[in-house]
Amino acid sequence: MQKLWHQITEQLIPLFRRRLSGVDALPQLAVLGLLSGLITGGVILAFRLAIEWPLEYFLPGDGSESFEELDLLTRGLLPLTGALILGFMLHRLAVQDRKVGIVHVMERLNYHQGYIPFRSAVVQFVAGVATVVTGQSAGREGPAVHLGAAFSSLMGQWMRLPNNSIRTLVACGCAAAISASFNTPISGVIFAMEVVMMEYTIAGFTPIILAAVSAGIVTQAVYGSEPAFNVPALTMNSLLEIPWVLVIAIIIGIAAAAFIHVVEVMGRHQNRPIMLRITLAGMLMVPFAILMPETMGIGYDTVNETINGQLGFWLLLGIGVSKLLITSLSIGLGMPSGVIGPTLFMGATLGGAMGLIGAQLLPEQASSIGLYAMLGMGAMMGAVLQAPLAALMALMELTRNPNIILPGMLIITTSSLVTSEAFGKKSLFLTILKSQGLSYQNSPVTQALRRVSVGAIMDRSILRTERHLTVEEARRILKSEPKWLIVEGSNGPTALLPAVDLARYLEDTEQPKTEDETEEPEAVDLMNIPANRRDVAPVQYQATLEEALNEFDTTNAEALYVQRHVAPMIQRVYGVVLKSDIESHYQYRRS
């Protein structure tokens, strides 16, 4: 039985990987999406419990967010102590190991084909828990996205899948993490494709949707089916409120631009010691923790109170501005905290404050404060992340109310335009990447090349051979009818030549000879016979077409041989790829 199972896996797994090399492997991608969602759902459950259990035990009162009930001394010392511990921990790590969050996921996608190391996931888990538990102004969704992407990527690496499939798995992990955190599977899908991948593909939707659904089922089994916030029935009372909604959109667009700008300015100090920067962020948090304790931690209890109209104008305005300031300073200085939760907090409080002003201006027509708080949440999320569709989907799923669609579309698109066009700000994540000297390539050509692995287009009709052959050996090689011959050297393959050139040479040598001509050669030197030889370079089987093109440019090779590690110090060659093959494939797909 064990032998039969071994034979089945030896045949099916390579076939599974081969199908994943192309762009039309929907059944295989669907299976991977489901697995990614289940794994991510379990990881997010562990992450949330690691945050909630110590806070429920440590904090006075009910729940895991009652930082306001701590005494003044504890509120001041907690974030400072946490910052010192975090700073020391990060100081002990290598620079590359300190990188966490959604920005790091985007960097690994753009520069490393979605390969995220296990060490990075461990650092994110510990840092994500520490920032929230010690009362920093932080969210849990950014770390959750990193964890979902990391464990999905690790699953693909363990299965030795092609790189285009690992990229899809990273997107699945991102969508699953948002779905598991907010109980919003649709916005998780849109977030993964609009914010992280920055592309929409039919083949990509299916596995990402399945990942979001399966992760949502896992967390609903523990936390129930209720959304993250307790939202009353909301509706816009009158169309006369539209001008006021536009005013709020402009104000929130300005606030989002200010938030991104502060992060950008503080990011210029990233070359200073990490211990100094994190400690400074903790020191800056102390006065906010003492005077505005609502800014500590995730703050979803405050968001719920805002939505239900339980907070006054000056408090809403004060904690909204305070959250904007301390979060942007902390993130800019390198505090490993999430940003999605704080954007919802800022949007809800600023939107709620503006709703109270609207109620004073138009008392008879004004809608509830909860409506304006929810609209503010969507507007701030859309403007800061420059992801209007993801913000709209989140707004719809959190309220479960179709009446919010019209004002939601208006305020989200307007605020996003104010931030991007009036102030010239890109999304927060792209801004942070730029401050690190990195970019994010997402042109249509690049996206198309990243979706396909070299295994999908390589020519498998190859035969590896030594440089020096007898005539009999050469004839025996040609009987197997290969298209290409890979000539072996002392350090691996050195050249590629068409088998037809060897056949032509042998045919010429077999022609009747005159007395003046030499006899048939006893040996054939494949590097000296007349042939259209090509210089070669290796490329890994998992590589995408984008990586193959980069290899062509780097090595100036005329052909790439596709190889994979099958055992320690042993490489197996599976096929060859020419530059013209990549160009032909892209032209065919585009047409």
XYZ file of C-alpha atoms in Angstrom:
591
model
C 0.000 0.000 0.000
C 2.820 2.375 0.906
C 4.571 1.617 -2.385
C 1.357 2.308 -4.327
C 0.866 5.628 -2.521
C 4.482 6.581 -3.267
C 3.975 5.824 -6.973
C 0.762 7.866 -7.093
C 2.339 10.887 -5.427
C 5.417 10.620 -7.653
C 3.147 10.911 -10.699
C 0.436 13.290 -9.500
C 2.530 15.957 -7.750
C 4.704 16.748 -10.788
C 1.553 16.855 -12.933
C -0.074 19.201 -10.387
C 2.946 21.504 -10.481
C 3.079 21.418 -14.270
C -0.554 22.469 -14.602
C 0.054 25.340 -12.187
C 2.767 26.720 -14.448
C 0.154 28.164 -16.813
C -2.649 30.661 -16.324
C -5.578 28.279 -16.819
C -5.109 25.887 -13.884
C -8.350 26.867 -12.139
C -9.101 23.491 -10.454
C -5.602 23.332 -8.971
C -5.689 26.995 -7.903
C -9.108 26.459 -6.323
C -7.714 23.660 -4.143
C -4.807 25.859 -3.120
C -7.187 28.723 -2.304
C -9.219 26.532 0.027
C -6.092 25.274 1.781
C -4.741 28.807 2.102
C -7.993 30.015 3.669
C -8.112 27.192 6.208
C -4.477 27.709 7.223
C -4.845 31.489 7.413
C -8.068 31.208 9.403
C -6.289 29.082 11.997
C -3.315 31.450 12.156
C -5.557 34.513 12.589
C -7.467 32.769 15.365
C -4.196 32.105 17.199
C -3.107 35.718 16.614
C -6.358 37.199 17.940
C -6.359 34.929 20.983
C -2.734 35.849 21.730
C -3.862 39.500 21.876
C -7.194 39.088 23.661
C -6.281 36.631 26.418
C -3.584 38.735 28.138
C -5.611 41.943 27.748
C -8.759 40.377 29.198
C -6.705 39.166 32.147
C -4.667 42.353 32.630
C -7.109 45.192 31.895
C -9.796 46.195 34.388
C -13.416 46.095 33.306
C -14.975 43.926 30.632
C -13.445 43.094 27.283
C -9.944 43.436 25.903
C -9.906 47.139 24.995
C -10.613 49.008 28.238
C -7.279 50.842 28.429
C -9.248 53.907 29.599
C -9.862 52.257 32.981
C -6.166 51.923 33.813
C -4.685 54.429 36.254
C -2.603 57.314 34.875
C 0.782 55.879 35.856
C 0.097 52.515 34.259
C -1.249 54.153 31.100
C 1.939 56.169 30.788
C 4.417 53.399 31.565
C 2.773 50.625 29.519
C 3.478 51.953 25.984
C 6.941 53.212 26.960
C 7.918 49.842 28.434
C 6.488 48.063 25.415
C 8.445 50.313 23.059
C 11.697 49.619 24.921
C 11.118 45.866 24.685
C 10.170 46.068 21.008
C 13.114 48.316 20.225
C 15.559 45.947 21.908
C 14.060 42.939 20.111
C 14.220 44.612 16.692
C 17.714 45.928 17.396
C 18.917 42.334 17.844
C 17.558 41.347 14.419
C 19.120 41.844 11.005
C 17.695 44.735 8.982
C 15.849 42.433 6.594
C 14.297 40.449 9.457
C 12.789 43.611 10.996
C 10.512 44.246 8.034
C 6.889 43.400 8.718
C 3.400 44.363 7.610
C 1.619 44.804 4.290
C 4.492 46.868 2.879
C 6.838 43.932 3.427
C 4.383 41.582 1.683
C 4.333 43.929 -1.326
C 8.117 44.075 -1.324
C 8.406 40.280 -1.305
C 5.901 40.079 -4.152
C 7.743 42.609 -6.279
C 11.326 41.572 -5.598
C 11.138 37.939 -4.434
C 8.108 36.483 -6.254
C 6.135 36.176 -3.019
C 8.678 34.087 -1.086
C 8.212 35.071 2.571
C 10.498 33.372 5.116
C 9.206 31.695 8.264
C 11.392 33.936 10.418
C 9.517 36.959 9.087
C 6.189 35.422 10.120
C 7.460 34.738 13.653
C 8.737 38.311 14.038
C 5.404 39.681 12.783
C 3.404 37.513 15.193
C 5.425 38.601 18.210
C 5.628 42.265 17.178
C 1.939 42.426 16.257
C 0.872 41.028 19.615
C 3.329 43.239 21.528
C 2.217 46.520 19.898
C -1.454 45.986 20.732
C -0.970 44.452 24.186
C 1.341 47.283 25.310
C -1.147 49.952 24.253
C 0.541 51.358 21.151
C -1.742 53.041 18.625
C -1.967 49.965 16.444
C -4.246 47.734 14.429
C -4.234 43.983 14.096
C -5.268 43.770 10.419
C -1.885 44.727 8.931
C -0.036 42.051 10.933
C -2.861 39.615 10.133
C -2.403 40.210 6.396
C 1.340 39.605 6.744
C 0.719 36.379 8.668
C -1.868 35.123 6.167
C 0.406 35.916 3.226
C 3.445 34.390 4.944
C 1.877 31.057 5.877
C 0.227 30.739 2.457
C 3.588 31.450 0.816
C 5.290 28.898 3.079
C 2.704 26.306 2.041
C 3.567 26.936 -1.603
C 7.299 26.800 -0.900
C 6.893 23.513 0.982
C 4.987 22.075 -1.993
C 7.690 23.481 -4.334
C 5.099 25.164 -6.530
C 5.929 27.478 -9.451
C 6.424 31.104 -8.498
C 3.296 32.287 -10.289
C 1.261 30.008 -7.990
C 3.071 31.284 -4.898
C 2.117 34.834 -5.890
C -1.522 33.741 -6.094
C -1.224 32.059 -2.703
C 0.077 35.296 -1.178
C -3.019 37.092 -2.497
C -5.190 34.283 -1.076
C -3.568 34.729 2.329
C -4.165 38.499 2.259
C -7.841 38.087 1.371
C -8.310 35.354 3.956
C -6.741 37.504 6.678
C -9.069 40.470 6.032
C -12.054 38.127 5.845
C -11.110 36.458 9.129
C -10.406 39.766 10.910
C -13.568 41.690 9.968
C -15.881 38.873 8.841
C -15.948 40.621 5.444
C -15.030 38.096 2.730
C -15.883 40.301 -0.266
C -13.775 43.241 0.883
C -10.970 40.762 1.631
C -10.994 39.661 -2.006
C -11.044 43.215 -3.342
C -8.368 44.334 -0.859
C -6.002 41.573 -1.973
C -6.397 42.421 -5.644
C -6.672 46.217 -5.421
C -4.149 47.021 -2.677
C -1.622 44.175 -2.625
C -1.608 42.602 -6.101
C -2.857 45.745 -7.913
C -4.416 43.622 -10.653
C -7.669 41.881 -11.475
C -7.692 38.539 -13.280
C -10.435 35.989 -13.831
C -8.091 33.149 -12.845
C -7.108 35.045 -9.700
C -10.637 35.652 -8.443
C -11.625 32.006 -7.941
C -8.884 30.877 -5.518
C -8.923 34.207 -3.670
C -12.700 34.030 -3.175
C -12.439 30.460 -1.888
C -9.647 31.481 0.488
C -11.730 34.354 1.890
C -14.769 32.112 2.347
C -12.924 29.239 4.030
C -11.073 31.623 6.392
C -14.363 33.323 7.261
C -15.922 29.954 8.112
C -13.024 29.103 10.430
C -13.324 32.334 12.429
C -17.133 32.292 12.439
C -16.976 28.867 14.063
C -15.259 30.550 17.040
C -16.486 34.163 17.085
C -19.890 33.801 15.420
C -21.231 35.474 12.292
C -21.575 39.017 13.648
C -19.488 41.731 11.938
C -16.654 43.534 13.702
C -18.876 46.482 14.718
C -22.378 46.761 16.153
C -24.054 48.847 13.450
C -27.653 50.072 13.850
C -30.002 50.394 10.874
C -28.633 53.305 8.859
C -30.194 55.385 6.116
C -29.732 58.840 4.638
C -32.791 60.882 5.517
C -32.659 63.463 2.743
C -30.826 64.283 -0.488
C -30.213 67.712 1.034
C -27.411 66.032 2.978
C -25.394 65.391 -0.205
C -23.554 68.764 -0.069
C -22.586 68.071 3.541
C -21.370 64.589 2.594
C -19.120 66.240 0.007
C -17.787 68.658 2.635
C -16.966 65.719 4.909
C -15.270 63.952 1.996
C -13.018 66.964 1.411
C -12.120 67.230 5.105
C -11.324 63.525 5.375
C -9.333 63.678 2.116
C -7.235 66.458 3.661
C -6.835 64.452 6.869
C -5.722 61.381 4.893
C -3.187 63.459 2.957
C -1.842 64.867 6.232
C -1.571 61.343 7.655
C 0.409 60.084 4.643
C 2.598 63.206 4.668
C 3.586 62.794 8.329
C 4.461 59.128 7.721
C 6.535 60.177 4.715
C 8.396 62.897 6.643
C 9.145 60.636 9.600
C 10.247 57.881 7.233
C 13.229 60.035 6.230
C 14.796 59.116 9.589
C 14.792 55.369 8.877
C 18.599 55.304 8.741
C 18.809 56.172 12.429
C 19.136 53.288 14.944
C 15.946 51.265 15.288
C 16.223 51.250 19.083
C 16.220 55.048 19.136
C 13.272 55.360 16.753
C 11.043 52.826 18.500
C 11.863 54.296 21.926
C 10.988 57.769 20.635
C 7.682 56.450 19.299
C 6.933 54.986 22.745
C 7.803 58.271 24.450
C 5.515 60.189 22.087
C 2.710 57.766 22.919
C 2.934 58.517 26.676
C 1.128 61.914 26.713
C -1.548 60.611 24.344
C -2.073 57.545 26.557
C -2.475 59.747 29.641
C -4.694 62.451 28.117
C -6.459 60.489 25.346
C -6.472 56.835 26.433
C -8.990 56.023 23.686
C -6.051 56.150 21.243
C -4.417 53.144 22.905
C -4.650 49.717 21.305
C -7.046 48.883 18.496
C -9.871 51.125 19.697
C -12.820 49.228 18.250
C -14.775 49.815 21.465
C -14.522 53.551 20.779
C -15.606 53.005 17.171
C -18.687 51.128 18.353
C -19.539 53.934 20.791
C -19.133 56.470 17.993
C -21.397 54.541 15.632
C -24.064 54.335 18.324
C -23.870 58.094 19.066
C -22.521 57.787 22.614
C -19.649 60.302 22.358
C -19.674 64.107 22.234
C -18.280 66.403 19.562
C -15.126 67.629 21.297
C -14.148 64.157 22.425
C -14.649 62.768 18.907
C -12.632 65.564 17.348
C -9.890 65.311 19.971
C -9.381 61.558 19.782
C -9.706 61.578 15.975
C -6.941 64.156 15.530
C -4.855 62.519 18.269
C -5.144 59.093 16.641
C -4.103 60.563 13.291
C -1.074 62.284 14.770
C 0.301 59.549 17.024
C -0.337 56.729 14.529
C 1.405 58.551 11.684
C 4.353 59.442 13.935
C 4.655 55.873 15.227
C 4.446 54.200 11.826
C 6.843 56.725 10.301
C 9.376 56.002 13.053
C 9.163 52.262 12.376
C 6.741 50.975 15.006
C 5.628 47.557 13.645
C 1.913 48.270 13.942
C -0.996 47.878 11.545
C -2.638 50.838 9.854
C -6.045 49.589 8.676
C -7.609 49.619 12.154
C -6.382 53.168 12.931
C -7.757 54.451 9.605
C -11.187 53.093 10.541
C -10.877 54.700 13.984
C -9.894 58.077 12.514
C -12.617 57.961 9.897
C -15.314 56.994 12.385
C -14.453 59.695 14.932
C -13.923 62.496 12.405
C -17.019 61.467 10.479
C -19.035 61.288 13.703
C -17.842 64.761 14.719
C -18.862 66.178 11.351
C -22.194 64.397 11.669
C -22.848 66.226 14.941
C -22.162 69.544 13.200
C -24.564 68.531 10.424
C -27.216 67.733 13.012
C -26.896 71.282 14.339
C -27.082 72.814 10.853
C -30.001 70.715 9.571
C -31.668 69.200 12.627
C -34.734 67.987 10.736
C -32.981 66.484 7.716
C -29.791 65.166 9.358
C -29.219 61.423 9.506
C -27.941 59.552 12.535
C -24.384 60.022 13.775
C -23.746 56.349 13.040
C -24.278 56.919 9.319
C -21.661 59.668 9.211
C -19.272 57.595 11.303
C -19.530 54.682 8.896
C -19.164 56.967 5.880
C -16.082 58.469 7.499
C -14.598 55.016 8.037
C -14.991 54.141 4.367
C -13.699 57.532 3.216
C -10.560 57.434 5.371
C -9.756 53.835 4.432
C -10.262 54.545 0.740
C -8.177 57.741 0.803
C -5.243 56.453 2.880
C -4.964 53.156 1.006
C -6.104 54.617 -2.349
C -8.428 51.622 -2.594
C -11.962 52.981 -3.138
C -13.515 49.685 -4.185
C -12.120 47.769 -1.201
C -13.337 50.536 1.123
C -16.826 50.488 -0.414
C -17.067 46.704 -0.097
C -15.939 46.907 3.537
C -18.555 49.582 4.203
C -21.322 47.479 2.696
C -20.343 44.298 4.512
C -19.876 46.001 7.883
C -23.258 47.764 7.738
C -25.090 45.047 5.783
C -27.249 47.898 4.554
C -27.734 48.675 0.826
C -28.970 52.188 1.694
C -25.393 53.265 2.367
C -24.169 52.476 -1.169
C -25.022 55.842 -2.770
C -23.508 58.168 -0.134
C -20.689 55.666 0.383
C -19.651 55.741 -3.268
C -19.775 59.529 -3.276
C -17.733 60.133 -0.125
C -15.132 57.429 -0.805
C -14.358 58.480 -4.371
C -14.329 62.186 -3.495
C -12.005 61.808 -0.518
C -9.685 59.538 -2.515
C -9.534 62.123 -5.313
C -8.795 64.934 -2.860
C -5.890 62.979 -1.369
C -4.412 61.809 -4.681
C -5.118 64.710 -7.020
C -5.288 67.803 -4.831
C -2.308 66.767 -2.671
C -0.518 64.337 -4.984
C -0.355 61.517 -2.452
C -0.082 57.875 -3.464
C -1.325 55.091 -1.234
C 0.336 54.844 2.169
C 1.959 51.517 1.299
C 3.490 52.797 -1.943
C 4.686 55.890 -0.072
C 6.470 53.766 2.538
C 8.000 51.582 -0.185
C 9.305 54.701 -1.917
C 10.813 55.988 1.337
C 12.712 52.694 1.561
C 14.108 53.196 -1.925
C 11.839 50.528 -3.410
C 9.212 50.572 -6.126
C 6.233 48.445 -7.104
C 6.089 47.383 -10.742
C 2.536 46.701 -11.874
C 2.447 47.450 -15.597
C 0.147 45.197 -17.691
C 3.134 43.499 -19.335
C 4.793 42.765 -15.994
C 1.545 41.425 -14.557
C 1.034 39.143 -17.552
C 4.569 37.762 -17.339
C 4.275 37.136 -13.600
C 1.180 34.989 -14.060
C 2.997 32.312 -16.084
C 5.886 30.041 -15.125
C 8.672 28.976 -17.472
C 7.406 25.431 -17.048
C 4.322 26.342 -19.077
C 6.181 27.373 -22.243
C 9.514 25.537 -22.119
C 10.407 23.078 -24.871
C 10.777 19.637 -23.291
C 12.216 17.975 -26.414
C 15.792 18.078 -25.170
C 18.683 15.722 -24.627
C 21.786 16.366 -22.536
C 24.977 15.133 -24.095
C 28.731 15.360 -23.711
C 30.716 17.576 -26.039
C 32.774 14.756 -27.602
C 30.857 11.863 -29.165
C 31.646 8.983 -31.436
C 29.731 8.866 -34.689
C 27.805 5.871 -33.412
C 26.837 7.726 -30.220
C 25.749 10.730 -32.261
C 23.512 8.565 -34.433
C 22.036 6.888 -31.358
C 21.199 10.317 -29.892
C 19.390 11.380 -33.036
C 17.227 8.227 -33.004
C 15.357 9.623 -29.968
C 14.437 12.641 -32.151
C 15.200 15.506 -29.731
C 14.736 19.070 -30.935
C 17.578 20.519 -28.860
C 20.901 19.182 -27.642
C 22.305 20.593 -24.391
C 26.087 20.285 -24.469
C 27.617 19.496 -21.093
C 30.808 21.130 -19.891
C 32.963 20.721 -16.810
C 30.646 22.979 -14.749
C 27.304 22.109 -16.282
C 25.586 22.936 -19.597
C 27.611 25.287 -21.784
C 25.719 25.501 -25.068
C 22.504 24.651 -26.861
C 22.301 23.574 -30.482
C 19.512 22.254 -32.700
C 19.637 18.493 -33.166
C 18.972 19.053 -36.861
C 22.417 20.690 -37.176
C 24.076 17.519 -35.876
C 21.976 15.416 -38.265
C 22.998 17.640 -41.176
C 26.670 17.319 -40.217
C 26.471 13.524 -40.048
C 24.652 13.435 -43.364
C 27.393 15.496 -44.974
C 30.089 13.186 -43.617
C 28.276 10.150 -45.031
C 28.387 11.474 -48.613
C 30.626 9.483 -51.042
C 34.225 10.656 -50.690
C 36.769 11.241 -53.441
C 40.313 10.075 -53.045
C 41.426 13.605 -52.038
C 38.832 13.953 -49.249
C 39.341 12.677 -45.733
C 37.575 9.659 -44.390
C 34.606 9.764 -42.077
C 35.607 11.231 -38.670
C 35.830 8.846 -35.753
C 34.637 11.493 -33.241
C 32.289 14.478 -33.269
C 33.042 17.675 -31.365
C 29.707 19.428 -30.842
C 31.445 22.742 -30.160
C 33.310 22.680 -33.473
C 30.844 21.315 -36.017
C 28.896 23.846 -38.119
C 25.823 24.615 -36.011
C 23.680 27.454 -34.691
C 24.941 27.199 -31.113
C 23.490 29.383 -28.355
C 25.063 30.467 -25.082
C 22.966 29.242 -22.163
C 22.227 30.168 -18.559
C 20.159 28.373 -15.922
C 16.721 29.351 -14.668
C 14.803 27.572 -11.926
C 11.677 25.580 -12.774
C 9.591 27.723 -10.402
C 10.586 30.989 -12.115
C 8.041 33.201 -13.848
C 8.455 34.599 -17.339
C 9.368 37.946 -15.775
C 12.273 36.290 -13.951
C 13.316 34.541 -17.153
C 13.437 37.853 -19.039
C 15.497 39.359 -16.235
C 17.871 36.394 -16.493
C 18.257 36.979 -20.215
C 19.127 40.628 -19.564
C 21.525 39.863 -16.707
C 23.486 37.043 -18.327
C 23.207 38.026 -22.026
C 22.421 34.379 -22.679
C 20.697 33.305 -25.888
C 18.752 30.485 -24.236
C 17.839 29.336 -20.729
C 17.789 25.756 -19.557
C 15.109 25.073 -16.947
C 16.387 23.145 -13.937
C 15.275 22.057 -10.497
C 17.011 20.643 -7.430
C 15.921 17.001 -7.128
C 18.524 16.002 -4.531
C 21.431 17.633 -2.721
C 23.998 18.795 -5.335
C 21.873 17.301 -8.144
C 20.074 19.438 -10.724
C 17.662 18.006 -13.247
C 17.094 19.850 -16.544
C 13.486 19.815 -17.752
C 13.539 21.974 -20.876
C 14.788 25.094 -22.615
C 13.309 28.550 -23.142
C 14.233 31.090 -25.804
C 13.486 34.792 -25.613
C 11.315 34.430 -28.691
C 9.205 31.828 -26.839
C 8.339 34.390 -24.174
C 7.523 37.059 -26.732
C 5.366 34.662 -28.758
C 3.474 33.534 -25.652
C 2.742 37.107 -24.576
C 1.593 38.124 -28.059
C -0.682 35.065 -28.260
C -2.258 35.723 -24.866
C -2.753 39.407 -25.623
C -4.501 38.650 -28.902
